[in-house]
CSV table of C-alpha atoms in Angstrom, one decimal:
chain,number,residue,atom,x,y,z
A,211,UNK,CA,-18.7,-18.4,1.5
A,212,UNK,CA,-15.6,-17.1,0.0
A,213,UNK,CA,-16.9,-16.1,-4.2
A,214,UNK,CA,-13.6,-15.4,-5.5
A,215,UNK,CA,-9.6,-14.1,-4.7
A,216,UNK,CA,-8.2,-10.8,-6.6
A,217,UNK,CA,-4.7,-11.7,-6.1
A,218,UNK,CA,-2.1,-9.1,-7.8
A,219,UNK,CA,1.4,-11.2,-7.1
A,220,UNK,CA,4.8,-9.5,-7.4
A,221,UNK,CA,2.9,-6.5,-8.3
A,222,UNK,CA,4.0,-2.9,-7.2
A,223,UNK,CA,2.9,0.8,-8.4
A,224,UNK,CA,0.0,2.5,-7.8
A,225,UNK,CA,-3.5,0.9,-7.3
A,226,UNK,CA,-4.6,1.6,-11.0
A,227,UNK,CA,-2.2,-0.6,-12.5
A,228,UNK,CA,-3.1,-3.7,-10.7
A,229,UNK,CA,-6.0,-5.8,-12.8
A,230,UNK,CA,-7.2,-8.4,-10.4
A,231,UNK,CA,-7.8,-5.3,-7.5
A,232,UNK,CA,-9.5,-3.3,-10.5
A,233,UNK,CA,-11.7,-6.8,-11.7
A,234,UNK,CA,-13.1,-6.5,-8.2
A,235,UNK,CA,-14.3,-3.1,-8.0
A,236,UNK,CA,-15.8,-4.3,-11.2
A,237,UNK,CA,-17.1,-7.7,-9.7
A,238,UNK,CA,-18.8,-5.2,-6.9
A,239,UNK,CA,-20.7,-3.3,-9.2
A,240,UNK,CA,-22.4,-6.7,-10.3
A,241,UNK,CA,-23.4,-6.9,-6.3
A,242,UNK,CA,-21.2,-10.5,-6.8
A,243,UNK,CA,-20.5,-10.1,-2.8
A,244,UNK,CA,-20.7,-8.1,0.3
A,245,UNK,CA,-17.6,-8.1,1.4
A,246,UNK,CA,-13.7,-8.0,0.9
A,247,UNK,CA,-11.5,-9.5,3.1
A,248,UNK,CA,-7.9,-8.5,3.1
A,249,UNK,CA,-5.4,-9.7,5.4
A,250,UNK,CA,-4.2,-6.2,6.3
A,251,UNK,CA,-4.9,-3.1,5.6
A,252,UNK,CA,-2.0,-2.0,3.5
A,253,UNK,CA,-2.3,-4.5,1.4
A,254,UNK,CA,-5.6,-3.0,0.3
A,255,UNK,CA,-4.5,0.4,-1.6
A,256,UNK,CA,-0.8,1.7,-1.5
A,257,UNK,CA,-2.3,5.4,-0.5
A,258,UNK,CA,-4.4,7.1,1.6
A,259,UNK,CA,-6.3,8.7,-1.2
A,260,UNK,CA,-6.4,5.5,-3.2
A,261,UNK,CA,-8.3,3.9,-0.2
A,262,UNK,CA,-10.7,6.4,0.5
A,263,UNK,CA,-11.6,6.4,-2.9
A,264,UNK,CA,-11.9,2.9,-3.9
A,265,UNK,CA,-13.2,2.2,-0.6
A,266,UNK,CA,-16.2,4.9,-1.5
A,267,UNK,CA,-16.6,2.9,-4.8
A,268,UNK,CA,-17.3,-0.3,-2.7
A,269,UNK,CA,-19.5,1.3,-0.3
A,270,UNK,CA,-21.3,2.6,-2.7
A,271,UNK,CA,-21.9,-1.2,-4.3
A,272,UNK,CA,-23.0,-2.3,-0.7
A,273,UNK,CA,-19.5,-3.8,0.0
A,274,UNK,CA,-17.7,-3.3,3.1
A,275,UNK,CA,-13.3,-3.9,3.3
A,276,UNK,CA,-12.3,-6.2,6.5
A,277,UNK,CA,-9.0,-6.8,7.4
A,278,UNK,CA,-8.3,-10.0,9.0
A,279,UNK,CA,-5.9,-8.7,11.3
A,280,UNK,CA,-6.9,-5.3,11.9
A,281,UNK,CA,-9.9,-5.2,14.1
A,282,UNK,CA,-11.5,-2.3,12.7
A,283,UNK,CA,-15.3,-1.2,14.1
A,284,UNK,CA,-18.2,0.6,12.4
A,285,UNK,CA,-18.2,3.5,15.0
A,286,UNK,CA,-16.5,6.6,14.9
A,287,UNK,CA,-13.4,4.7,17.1
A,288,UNK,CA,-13.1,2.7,14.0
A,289,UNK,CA,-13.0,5.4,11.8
A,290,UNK,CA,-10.3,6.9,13.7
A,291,UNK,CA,-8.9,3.5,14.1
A,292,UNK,CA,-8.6,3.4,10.3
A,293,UNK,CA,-7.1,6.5,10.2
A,294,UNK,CA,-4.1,6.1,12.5
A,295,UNK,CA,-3.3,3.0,10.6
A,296,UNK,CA,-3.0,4.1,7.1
A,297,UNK,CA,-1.0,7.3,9.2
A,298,UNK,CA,1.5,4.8,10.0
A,299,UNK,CA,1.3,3.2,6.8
A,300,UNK,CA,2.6,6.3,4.9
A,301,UNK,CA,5.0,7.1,7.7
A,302,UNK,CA,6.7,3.9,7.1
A,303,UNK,CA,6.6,3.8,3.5
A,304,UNK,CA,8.2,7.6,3.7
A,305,UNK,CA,10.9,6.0,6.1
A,306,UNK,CA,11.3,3.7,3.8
A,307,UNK,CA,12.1,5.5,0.9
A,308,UNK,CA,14.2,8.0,3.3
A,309,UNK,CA,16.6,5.2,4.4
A,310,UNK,CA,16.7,3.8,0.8
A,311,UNK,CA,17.9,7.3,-0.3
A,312,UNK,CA,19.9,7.8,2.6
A,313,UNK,CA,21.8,4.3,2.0
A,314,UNK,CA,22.3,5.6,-1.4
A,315,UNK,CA,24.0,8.6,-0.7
A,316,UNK,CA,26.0,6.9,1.7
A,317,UNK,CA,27.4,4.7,-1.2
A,318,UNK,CA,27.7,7.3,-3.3
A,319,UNK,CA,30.4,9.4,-0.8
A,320,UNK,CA,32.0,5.9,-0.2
A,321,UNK,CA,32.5,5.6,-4.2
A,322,UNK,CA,33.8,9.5,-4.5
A,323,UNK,CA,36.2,8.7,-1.6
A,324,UNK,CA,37.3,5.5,-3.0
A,325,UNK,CA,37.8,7.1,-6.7
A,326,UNK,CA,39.7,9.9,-5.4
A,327,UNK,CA,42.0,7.5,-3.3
A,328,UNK,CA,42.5,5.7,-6.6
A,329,UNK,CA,43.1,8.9,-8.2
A,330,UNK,CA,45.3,9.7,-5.9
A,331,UNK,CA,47.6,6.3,-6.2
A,332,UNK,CA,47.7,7.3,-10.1
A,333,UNK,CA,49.8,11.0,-8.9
């Protein structure tokens, strides 16, 4: 029986500023469920230190985090399992952020070329 959604739309930052994910670590301490279902795993915490330690919190309130599509066992595989996901998870928001910065720079040198041309029209 689903009790309730935390759903923090068209939200971004760090998993402190989001109030419906922070109302259910809340809700947990009040034993309200015993488990969260997320659809993936990123969609969880936005770090690998946010997720350990909010994931710690819910444990501790005798909830467990299940991921819909991520099939994730108790064991030490899962564990490991866990592990190599939210790896993959950083590596890809690190990519991310490299391209980002990369297309930027790119745009820059296009701009400096195209200013100097114009500069150079104006001789």
């Amino acid at each position: 029986m689903v009790v309730g959604e935390y759903i923090d739309r068209a939200l971004t930052g760090t998993t402190d500023k989001r109030p419906e994910f922070l109302r259910m670590i809340e809700d947990s301490k009040k034993k309200m469920f015993n488990y969260v279902i997320v659809y993936q795993l990123d969609r969880f915490a936005r770090n690998r230190y946010d997720s350990a330690t909010y994931k710690a919190k819910l444990t501790k309130n005798g909830v467990r985090v299940l991921s819909a599509r991520e099939n994730i066992s108790d064991d030490a595989s899962g564990v490991l399992m866990e592990s190599v996901l939210e790896g993959r998870i950083l590596f890809e928001r690190i990519k991310s952020k490299n391209k980002a910065w990369n297309e930027r720079n790119r745009i820059e040198r296009s701009l400096d070329w195209w200013l100097f041309a114009l500069w150079l029209q104006h001789i």
